[in-house]
Coordinates of C-alpha atoms and ligand atoms in Angstrom, one line a residue:
M1 CA 10.9 22.3 24.8
L2 CA 10.3 21.4 21.2
Y3 CA 6.8 21.9 19.9
T4 CA 6.5 18.1 19.1
D5 CA 7.7 17.1 22.4
R6 CA 5.4 19.4 24.1
V7 CA 2.4 18.3 22.3
L8 CA 3.3 14.6 22.7
Q9 CA 3.7 15.0 26.5
E10 CA 0.3 16.9 26.7
A11 CA -1.5 14.3 24.7
I12 CA 0.1 11.4 26.9
D13 CA -1.0 13.2 30.1
K14 CA -4.4 13.9 28.8
N15 CA -4.9 10.3 27.5
P16 CA -3.4 8.1 30.3
N17 CA -3.8 4.2 29.9
E18 CA -3.6 4.5 26.2
P19 CA -0.4 2.7 25.4
E20 CA -0.8 1.9 21.7
F21 CA -2.1 5.4 21.0
H22 CA 0.9 6.8 22.9
Q23 CA 3.4 4.6 20.7
A24 CA 1.8 5.7 17.5
M25 CA 1.9 9.4 18.4
T26 CA 5.6 9.1 19.5
E27 CA 6.7 7.5 16.4
I28 CA 4.9 10.1 14.2
L29 CA 5.5 13.3 16.2
H30 CA 9.4 12.5 16.6
T31 CA 9.6 12.0 12.8
L32 CA 7.8 15.3 12.0
Q33 CA 10.3 17.4 14.1
P34 CA 12.6 18.4 11.2
F35 CA 9.8 19.7 9.0
I36 CA 8.0 21.3 11.7
D37 CA 11.1 23.2 12.7
D38 CA 11.3 24.7 9.1
N39 CA 7.7 25.8 9.2
P40 CA 6.6 27.7 12.4
K41 CA 3.3 28.3 10.7
Y42 CA 2.1 24.9 12.0
E43 CA 2.8 25.7 15.5
K44 CA 1.2 29.0 15.2
A45 CA -2.1 27.2 13.7
R46 CA -2.0 24.5 16.5
I47 CA -1.9 21.8 13.8
L48 CA -0.3 19.1 16.0
E49 CA -2.6 19.8 19.0
R50 CA -5.5 19.5 16.5
L51 CA -4.1 16.4 14.9
V52 CA -3.9 14.4 18.1
E53 CA -7.3 15.2 19.3
P54 CA -10.0 13.3 17.4
E55 CA -12.7 15.2 15.8
R56 CA -15.1 13.0 17.8
Q57 CA -15.4 9.5 19.2
F58 CA -18.1 7.3 20.2
I59 CA -18.3 4.4 22.7
F60 CA -21.6 2.4 22.7
R61 CA -23.3 -0.5 24.1
V62 CA -23.9 -3.5 21.6
P63 CA -26.3 -6.0 23.2
W64 CA -27.3 -9.2 21.4
V65 CA -28.8 -12.6 21.9
D66 CA -26.6 -15.7 21.7
D67 CA -27.8 -19.2 20.6
N68 CA -28.7 -20.1 24.3
G69 CA -31.1 -17.3 24.5
D70 CA -28.9 -15.3 26.7
I71 CA -28.1 -11.6 26.4
Q72 CA -24.6 -10.6 25.8
V73 CA -23.2 -7.1 26.1
N74 CA -20.2 -5.8 24.2
R75 CA -18.7 -2.4 23.7
G76 CA -18.5 -0.6 20.4
Y77 CA -16.2 2.1 19.3
R78 CA -15.9 4.7 16.4
V79 CA -13.1 7.3 16.4
Q80 CA -13.7 10.0 13.7
F81 CA -10.3 11.4 13.8
N82 CA -9.7 13.7 11.0
S83 CA -11.8 14.9 8.0
A84 CA -9.5 17.6 6.6
I85 CA -9.1 15.8 3.3
G86 CA -12.2 13.8 2.9
P87 CA -15.0 11.7 4.8
Y88 CA -13.7 9.6 7.8
K89 CA -12.4 6.3 6.3
G90 CA -11.2 3.4 8.0
G91 CA -11.9 -0.3 9.1
I92 CA -13.7 -1.9 11.9
R93 CA -12.0 -4.5 14.1
F94 CA -13.7 -7.1 16.0
H95 CA -11.3 -8.8 18.6
P96 CA -11.4 -9.3 22.4
S97 CA -8.3 -7.0 22.8
V98 CA -10.0 -4.0 21.2
S99 CA -9.9 -1.0 23.6
L100 CA -10.2 2.9 22.9
S101 CA -6.4 2.8 22.9
I102 CA -6.1 0.4 20.0
I103 CA -8.9 2.2 17.9
K104 CA -7.3 5.5 18.6
F105 CA -3.8 4.4 17.4
L106 CA -5.4 2.8 14.3
G107 CA -7.4 5.9 13.7
F108 CA -4.4 8.2 14.0
E109 CA -2.2 6.1 11.7
Q110 CA -5.1 5.9 9.2
I111 CA -5.1 9.8 8.8
F112 CA -1.5 9.7 7.3
K113 CA -2.1 6.4 5.4
N114 CA -5.1 7.8 3.8
S115 CA -3.2 11.1 2.9
L116 CA -0.6 9.1 1.4
T117 CA -2.8 7.3 -1.0
G118 CA -3.5 10.7 -2.7
L119 CA -7.2 10.0 -2.6
P120 CA -9.9 12.1 -0.9
I121 CA -10.4 10.2 2.5
G122 CA -10.0 11.3 5.9
G123 CA -9.1 9.1 9.0
G124 CA -11.3 7.0 11.3
K125 CA -11.3 3.7 12.9
G126 CA -13.9 1.5 14.9
G127 CA -14.4 -1.9 16.4
S128 CA -15.6 -3.9 19.4
D129 CA -14.2 -6.4 21.9
F130 CA -16.6 -8.9 20.4
D131 CA -14.8 -12.3 19.4
P132 CA -16.3 -13.8 16.2
K133 CA -14.3 -17.0 16.7
G134 CA -16.5 -20.1 17.8
K135 CA -19.7 -18.1 17.0
S136 CA -22.4 -19.2 14.9
E137 CA -23.5 -17.6 11.7
R138 CA -26.6 -16.3 13.5
E139 CA -24.7 -15.0 16.4
V140 CA -22.2 -13.0 14.1
M141 CA -25.2 -11.7 12.3
A142 CA -27.2 -10.7 15.6
F143 CA -24.0 -9.0 16.7
C144 CA -23.4 -7.0 13.6
Q145 CA -27.0 -5.8 13.3
S146 CA -26.9 -4.6 16.9
F147 CA -23.4 -2.8 16.1
M148 CA -25.3 -1.0 13.4
D149 CA -28.4 -0.2 15.3
E150 CA -26.3 2.3 17.1
F151 CA -23.6 3.2 14.7
Y152 CA -25.7 3.8 11.6
R153 CA -26.7 7.5 12.5
Y154 CA -23.0 8.6 12.5
M155 CA -22.0 7.1 9.0
G156 CA -22.7 7.5 5.5
A157 CA -21.2 7.9 2.0
D158 CA -20.1 11.5 2.4
Q159 CA -19.7 11.3 6.3
D160 CA -17.9 8.2 7.6
V161 CA -17.2 5.0 5.5
P162 CA -16.2 2.0 7.3
A163 CA -14.7 -1.4 6.1
G164 CA -13.1 -4.5 7.5
D165 CA -10.1 -5.1 9.6
I166 CA -9.2 -8.0 12.1
G167 CA -12.2 -10.2 12.5
V168 CA -14.2 -8.2 10.0
G169 CA -14.3 -9.6 6.5
G170 CA -16.8 -10.0 3.6
R171 CA -19.4 -11.8 5.9
E172 CA -19.5 -9.1 8.6
V173 CA -19.4 -6.3 6.2
G174 CA -22.4 -7.8 4.3
Y175 CA -24.4 -8.2 7.7
M176 CA -23.5 -4.7 8.7
F177 CA -24.3 -3.0 5.3
G178 CA -27.5 -4.9 5.0
Q179 CA -28.6 -3.6 8.4
F180 CA -27.5 0.1 7.5
K181 CA -29.7 -0.2 4.3
R182 CA -32.6 -1.4 6.3
L183 CA -32.2 1.3 8.9
T184 CA -31.7 4.2 6.6
G185 CA -33.4 3.1 3.4
L186 CA -30.4 4.2 1.4
Y187 CA -28.4 2.3 -1.1
T188 CA -25.2 4.3 -1.0
G189 CA -21.4 3.5 -0.9
A190 CA -21.5 3.9 2.9
F191 CA -19.4 0.7 3.4
T192 CA -16.4 -0.7 1.5
G193 CA -15.2 -4.3 1.2
K194 CA -18.8 -5.1 0.0
G195 CA -19.6 -8.4 -1.9
I196 CA -19.3 -8.1 -5.6
A197 CA -23.0 -9.0 -5.8
Y198 CA -24.0 -5.8 -4.1
G199 CA -21.7 -2.9 -5.1
G200 CA -18.3 -4.2 -3.8
S201 CA -15.1 -3.6 -6.1
L202 CA -13.3 -6.3 -7.8
G203 CA -9.9 -6.4 -6.3
R204 CA -10.7 -5.2 -2.8
T205 CA -10.3 -8.5 -1.2
E206 CA -6.8 -8.9 -2.7
A207 CA -5.9 -5.3 -2.3
T208 CA -4.0 -5.0 1.1
G209 CA -1.8 -8.2 0.4
Y210 CA -1.3 -7.5 -3.3
G211 CA -0.5 -3.7 -2.5
L212 CA 2.0 -4.8 0.3
V213 CA 3.8 -6.9 -2.3
Y214 CA 3.8 -4.2 -4.7
M215 CA 5.4 -1.9 -2.1
M216 CA 8.2 -4.5 -1.6
E217 CA 8.7 -4.9 -5.4
N218 CA 9.6 -1.2 -5.4
M219 CA 11.8 -1.5 -2.4
L220 CA 13.5 -4.5 -3.9
S221 CA 14.0 -2.7 -7.1
T222 CA 15.8 0.2 -5.2
L223 CA 18.1 -2.6 -3.8
G224 CA 18.8 -3.8 -7.2
T225 CA 16.9 -7.0 -7.0
N226 CA 13.5 -8.6 -7.1
F227 CA 11.2 -11.2 -5.5
S228 CA 12.3 -14.2 -7.8
G229 CA 13.8 -17.1 -5.7
K230 CA 13.6 -15.1 -2.5
R231 CA 12.2 -16.7 0.9
V232 CA 9.4 -14.8 2.3
A233 CA 8.4 -15.1 5.9
I234 CA 4.7 -14.1 6.5
S235 CA 2.9 -13.9 9.8
G236 CA -0.8 -14.1 10.2
S237 CA -3.2 -16.3 8.0
G238 CA -5.9 -13.9 7.4
N239 CA -7.0 -11.6 4.7
V240 CA -3.7 -9.6 4.4
A241 CA -1.4 -12.6 4.8
I242 CA -3.2 -14.8 2.3
Y243 CA -3.1 -12.3 -0.6
A244 CA 0.5 -11.3 0.3
A245 CA 1.4 -14.9 0.0
I246 CA -0.3 -15.4 -3.3
K247 CA 1.2 -12.4 -4.9
S248 CA 4.6 -13.2 -3.6
A249 CA 4.5 -16.7 -5.0
Q250 CA 3.2 -15.2 -8.3
F251 CA 6.3 -13.1 -8.3
G252 CA 8.6 -16.0 -8.1
A253 CA 9.1 -16.1 -4.5
K254 CA 8.7 -18.9 -1.9
V255 CA 6.7 -18.1 1.1
V256 CA 8.2 -20.3 4.0
T257 CA 5.9 -19.3 7.1
M258 CA 2.4 -18.4 8.0
S259 CA 0.9 -18.2 11.5
D260 CA -2.1 -17.6 13.7
S261 CA -2.4 -16.6 17.4
N262 CA -1.6 -20.1 18.4
G263 CA 1.5 -20.8 16.5
Y264 CA 3.2 -20.8 13.1
V265 CA 4.0 -23.3 10.3
H266 CA 7.4 -23.5 8.5
D267 CA 7.3 -25.1 5.1
P268 CA 10.8 -24.6 3.5
E269 CA 9.5 -26.1 0.3
G270 CA 7.1 -23.2 0.0
I271 CA 3.6 -22.9 1.5
D272 CA 0.7 -24.4 -0.2
I273 CA -1.6 -21.3 -0.3
E274 CA -4.6 -23.2 -1.5
A275 CA -4.4 -25.3 1.6
V276 CA -4.2 -22.1 3.7
K277 CA -7.3 -20.7 2.0
E278 CA -9.2 -23.9 2.6
I279 CA -8.3 -24.0 6.3
K280 CA -8.8 -20.4 6.9
E281 CA -11.4 -19.1 4.5
V282 CA -13.6 -22.0 4.0
R283 CA -13.4 -24.0 7.5
R284 CA -12.2 -21.0 9.6
G285 CA -9.8 -23.6 11.3
R286 CA -6.4 -23.2 12.8
I287 CA -3.0 -22.9 11.0
S288 CA -1.9 -26.0 12.9
E289 CA -4.0 -28.0 10.6
Y290 CA -1.6 -27.1 7.7
I291 CA 0.8 -30.2 8.7
T292 CA -1.9 -32.6 7.7
Y293 CA -1.6 -31.2 4.1
R294 CA 2.2 -31.3 3.8
S295 CA 4.4 -33.9 5.5
N296 CA 7.5 -31.7 5.2
A297 CA 6.1 -28.8 7.1
K298 CA 6.6 -28.3 10.8
Y299 CA 4.2 -26.5 13.2
Y300 CA 5.6 -24.6 16.2
E301 CA 3.4 -23.6 19.0
N302 CA 4.3 -20.4 21.0
G303 CA 7.5 -20.0 18.8
L304 CA 8.8 -16.9 17.0
V305 CA 7.7 -16.9 13.4
W306 CA 10.7 -14.7 12.7
S307 CA 13.2 -17.3 13.7
A308 CA 12.6 -19.0 10.4
P309 CA 15.5 -18.1 7.7
C310 CA 14.2 -15.7 5.2
D311 CA 15.2 -12.9 2.8
I312 CA 12.0 -10.9 3.2
A313 CA 9.6 -10.5 6.2
L314 CA 6.0 -9.4 5.9
P315 CA 4.3 -9.1 9.3
C316 CA 0.5 -9.5 8.5
A317 CA -1.2 -10.3 11.8
T318 CA -1.4 -7.5 14.3
Q319 CA 0.3 -4.7 16.2
N320 CA 3.6 -5.3 18.2
E321 CA 4.2 -8.6 16.6
L322 CA 7.8 -7.8 15.4
L323 CA 9.7 -6.6 18.5
E324 CA 13.4 -6.7 19.4
D325 CA 13.8 -10.4 19.7
G326 CA 12.2 -10.9 16.3
A327 CA 14.3 -8.3 14.7
Q328 CA 17.4 -9.8 16.2
E329 CA 16.4 -13.2 14.5
L330 CA 15.9 -11.4 11.2
I331 CA 19.2 -9.6 11.3
K332 CA 21.0 -12.9 12.2
N333 CA 19.5 -14.7 9.3
G334 CA 20.4 -12.2 6.7
C335 CA 16.8 -10.7 6.0
I336 CA 17.2 -7.8 3.5
A337 CA 13.8 -6.1 3.7
V338 CA 10.7 -5.8 5.9
A339 CA 7.3 -4.2 5.0
E340 CA 4.4 -4.0 7.4
G341 CA 1.3 -5.5 6.4
S342 CA -0.3 -5.2 9.9
N343 CA -0.6 -1.6 11.4
M344 CA 2.3 -1.0 13.7
S345 CA 3.8 -4.4 13.5
T346 CA 7.0 -3.3 15.1
N347 CA 7.8 -0.8 18.0
L348 CA 10.3 1.9 17.6
A349 CA 13.2 0.1 19.1
A350 CA 12.8 -2.9 16.6
T351 CA 12.3 -0.5 13.7
K352 CA 15.6 1.3 14.7
M353 CA 17.4 -2.0 15.0
L354 CA 16.2 -3.2 11.4
Q355 CA 17.2 0.3 10.0
N356 CA 20.6 0.3 11.6
N357 CA 21.3 -3.2 10.3
N358 CA 20.6 -2.2 6.7
I359 CA 17.4 -4.0 6.5
F360 CA 15.2 -1.9 4.2
F361 CA 12.0 -1.1 6.1
S362 CA 8.5 0.2 5.3
P363 CA 6.0 1.2 7.7
G364 CA 2.3 0.0 7.6
K365 CA 0.9 3.5 6.7
A366 CA 2.8 3.2 3.4
A367 CA 3.0 -0.5 2.9
N368 CA -0.5 -1.6 3.6
A369 CA -2.3 1.5 2.3
G370 CA -3.3 -0.6 -0.9
G371 CA -6.6 -1.7 1.1
V372 CA -7.9 1.6 1.9
A373 CA -6.8 2.9 -1.5
V374 CA -8.9 0.3 -3.2
S375 CA -11.7 1.1 -0.7
A376 CA -11.6 4.7 -2.0
L377 CA -11.8 3.3 -5.6
E378 CA -14.8 1.4 -4.4
M379 CA -16.4 4.6 -3.2
A380 CA -15.7 6.3 -6.5
Q381 CA -17.3 3.4 -8.5
N382 CA -20.3 3.4 -6.2
S383 CA -20.8 7.2 -6.6
S384 CA -20.6 7.0 -10.2
R385 CA -22.7 3.8 -10.4
V386 CA -20.1 1.9 -12.5
A387 CA -18.1 -1.4 -11.9
W388 CA -14.4 -1.5 -13.1
S389 CA -12.7 -4.7 -14.1
F390 CA -10.3 -6.6 -11.9
E391 CA -7.4 -5.6 -14.2
E392 CA -8.4 -1.9 -14.0
V393 CA -8.5 -1.9 -10.2
D394 CA -5.2 -3.9 -10.0
Y395 CA -3.4 -1.5 -12.4
K396 CA -4.5 1.5 -10.3
L397 CA -3.5 -0.2 -7.1
R398 CA 0.0 -1.0 -8.5
N399 CA 0.5 2.7 -9.6
I400 CA -0.8 3.9 -6.2
M401 CA 1.6 1.8 -4.4
A402 CA 4.6 2.9 -6.6
D403 CA 3.5 6.6 -6.1
I404 CA 3.3 6.1 -2.2
Y405 CA 6.8 4.5 -2.5
N406 CA 8.3 7.3 -4.5
S407 CA 6.8 10.1 -2.4
S408 CA 8.0 8.5 0.7
Y409 CA 11.5 7.9 -0.7
A410 CA 11.8 11.3 -2.3
T411 CA 10.6 12.9 1.0
S412 CA 13.1 11.1 3.1
E413 CA 15.8 12.3 0.8
Q414 CA 14.6 15.8 0.9
Y415 CA 15.0 16.0 4.5
G416 CA 18.5 14.3 4.6
M417 CA 17.1 10.9 5.6
K418 CA 17.5 9.1 2.4
G419 CA 15.7 5.6 2.5
N420 CA 14.2 6.1 6.0
L421 CA 10.6 5.4 4.8
V422 CA 9.2 5.8 8.2
A423 CA 10.2 9.6 8.1
G424 CA 9.5 9.8 4.5
A425 CA 6.0 8.5 4.9
N426 CA 5.0 10.4 8.0
L427 CA 6.2 13.7 6.5
A428 CA 4.6 13.2 3.0
G429 CA 1.2 12.2 4.7
F430 CA 1.5 15.1 7.1
K431 CA 2.3 17.9 4.7
K432 CA -1.0 17.3 2.7
I433 CA -3.2 17.2 5.9
A434 CA -1.6 20.1 7.4
E435 CA -2.0 22.1 4.2
A436 CA -5.8 21.2 4.0
M437 CA -6.2 22.1 7.7
L438 CA -4.6 25.4 7.3
L439 CA -6.7 26.2 4.2
Q440 CA -9.9 25.4 6.0
G441 CA -9.0 27.8 9.1
A442 CA -9.6 27.0 12.8
V443 CA -11.8 23.9 12.5
Ligands
LIG1 P1 -7.8 -11.1 9.7 O1 -8.9 -11.2 10.9 O2 -8.3 -11.7 8.4 O3 -6.5 -11.9 10.0 C1 -5.8 -11.6 11.2 C2 -4.6 -12.6 11.5 O4 -3.8 -12.2 12.4 C3 -5.1 -14.0 11.8 O5 -4.3 -15.0 11.4 C4 -5.1 -13.9 13.3 O6 -5.0 -15.2 14.0 C5 -3.8 -13.2 13.4 N1 -3.9 -12.4 14.7 C6 -4.9 -11.4 15.0 N2 -4.7 -11.0 16.4 C7 -3.5 -11.6 16.7 C8 -2.8 -11.6 17.9 N3 -3.2 -10.9 18.9 N4 -1.8 -12.2 18.0 C9 -1.3 -13.1 17.1 N5 -2.0 -13.3 15.8 C10 -3.2 -12.4 15.9 O7 -7.3 -9.5 9.6 P2 -6.6 -8.7 8.5 O8 -5.7 -9.8 7.7 O9 -7.6 -8.1 7.7 O10 -5.6 -7.8 9.3 C11 -4.3 -8.1 9.7 C12 -3.6 -6.9 9.9 O11 -3.6 -6.0 8.7 C13 -4.2 -6.0 11.1 O12 -3.2 -5.4 11.6 C14 -5.0 -5.0 10.1 O13 -5.1 -3.8 10.9 C15 -4.0 -4.8 9.0 N6 -4.7 -4.1 7.9 C16 -5.7 -4.8 7.3 C17 -6.3 -4.2 6.1 C18 -7.4 -5.0 5.5 O14 -7.9 -4.4 4.4 N7 -8.1 -5.9 5.9 C19 -5.8 -3.0 5.6 C20 -4.6 -2.6 6.1 C21 -4.1 -3.2 7.3 P3 -6.2 -15.7 14.7 O15 -7.1 -16.2 13.7 O16 -5.6 -16.8 15.7 O17 -6.9 -14.6 15.5
LIG2 O1 -6.1 -0.5 8.3 C1 -6.8 -0.3 7.3 O2 -6.2 0.5 6.3 C2 -7.9 -1.1 6.9 N1 -8.3 -1.9 7.8 C3 -8.7 -0.9 5.7 C4 -9.5 0.4 5.9 C5 -10.5 0.6 4.7 O3 -11.3 1.6 5.0 O4 -10.5 0.0 3.7

């Protein structure tokens, strides 16, 4: 049995009931096979066995008092997956679907993504099954403070540096950082995605969405084209989706769809992003409200956002949101390129369908790495007590995304899979981590 297959089977057997983690491991370990075959030193050093086992993981109780005076209990998670190249780094997700499996898949992907950025950050992820939707400001604050009452002892600027993800934006980061500071008495860069008023980096809010579009810019350039005049289908209407839409429009494209968990809007004239920002960022409303802003737009409940004709697709909502049926629609409509804003937007079958039909595809760990990359720049600014301009951060981000694209593309070519960015990104990310693990001995 091949080394990768054996490790994968053992990890699946050891961690039953973790389907998302199995999915993420399967994709990565399968693409690592050619490289591992050439380098028996990795098997000898049990690198894969060590990679699939988190360094440690915490599951904790998060009790808080709601506005009726009742006590609510949620479950908190933090998986500190791998610190071979830097302190654990990765977001915190608040969503009712959060489970250990989801946090482990995200943490596992984060190891490779963070390695690809070229910056010194290890991999981790956390979250809770808490649902911020419909909660009052006070309830969200009470929850965030209770989450930190437990988690603060395991994190720190040189230890584990969380940030946002689904359901965790500037507001939640502010409440969590405030509580961390109160509990530890330390004003350090222990969190990223902070407000600009208290140590955040300019450009972090925009970074994931802008970075995603910079990745696509490189992909389109290889295809001999650019964003100008293209129709872009975007899913989601949160942080990543909104800034991907803004940058796509700045590059001359027309964003034709956006969505949330209830449905999607199709505006063939081009989405009015200011309207989406007002609905989502100011009022915390639903995307269905968009049609009150634009009479030409249509709202579809329960429909498949990928059925709207487009040239470029940017899934920016959540895992497994673009499966075989969505891929089929994109192929049918002549889409030329897909880049994942969300982590693991597609499954393996859908990815293969896209690739086999000549749709240029970038996996999330390359395409959405701009967010964590600017988080690492926020850490650098915090530790040197300086603040860079928006232009400086954006310039660095654009270069980092070009570097990630170039190294993923070059690695795919080196291993005879030219243009397969899934293989290229996994291999390029892996090489650096494995090297760091080998140099540090059996730890
Ligand atoms: P937000 O919470 O800001 O937005 C999430 C969006 O996705 C919302 O529109 C939400 O709709 C939708 N969504 C969430 N869960 C589901 C679901 N189960 N089904 C359908 N729609 C859903 O999160 P972000 O924009 O920050 O994150 C989006 C994706 O990008 C995630 O996969 C995240 O891991 C990834 N990512 C985020 C980074 C960041 O810096 N924020 C960095 C790299 C990746 P609704 O409001 O109805 O829930
Ligand atoms: O998935 C991700 O890369 C994030 N949610 C951002 C992580 C970070 O630490 O900025």
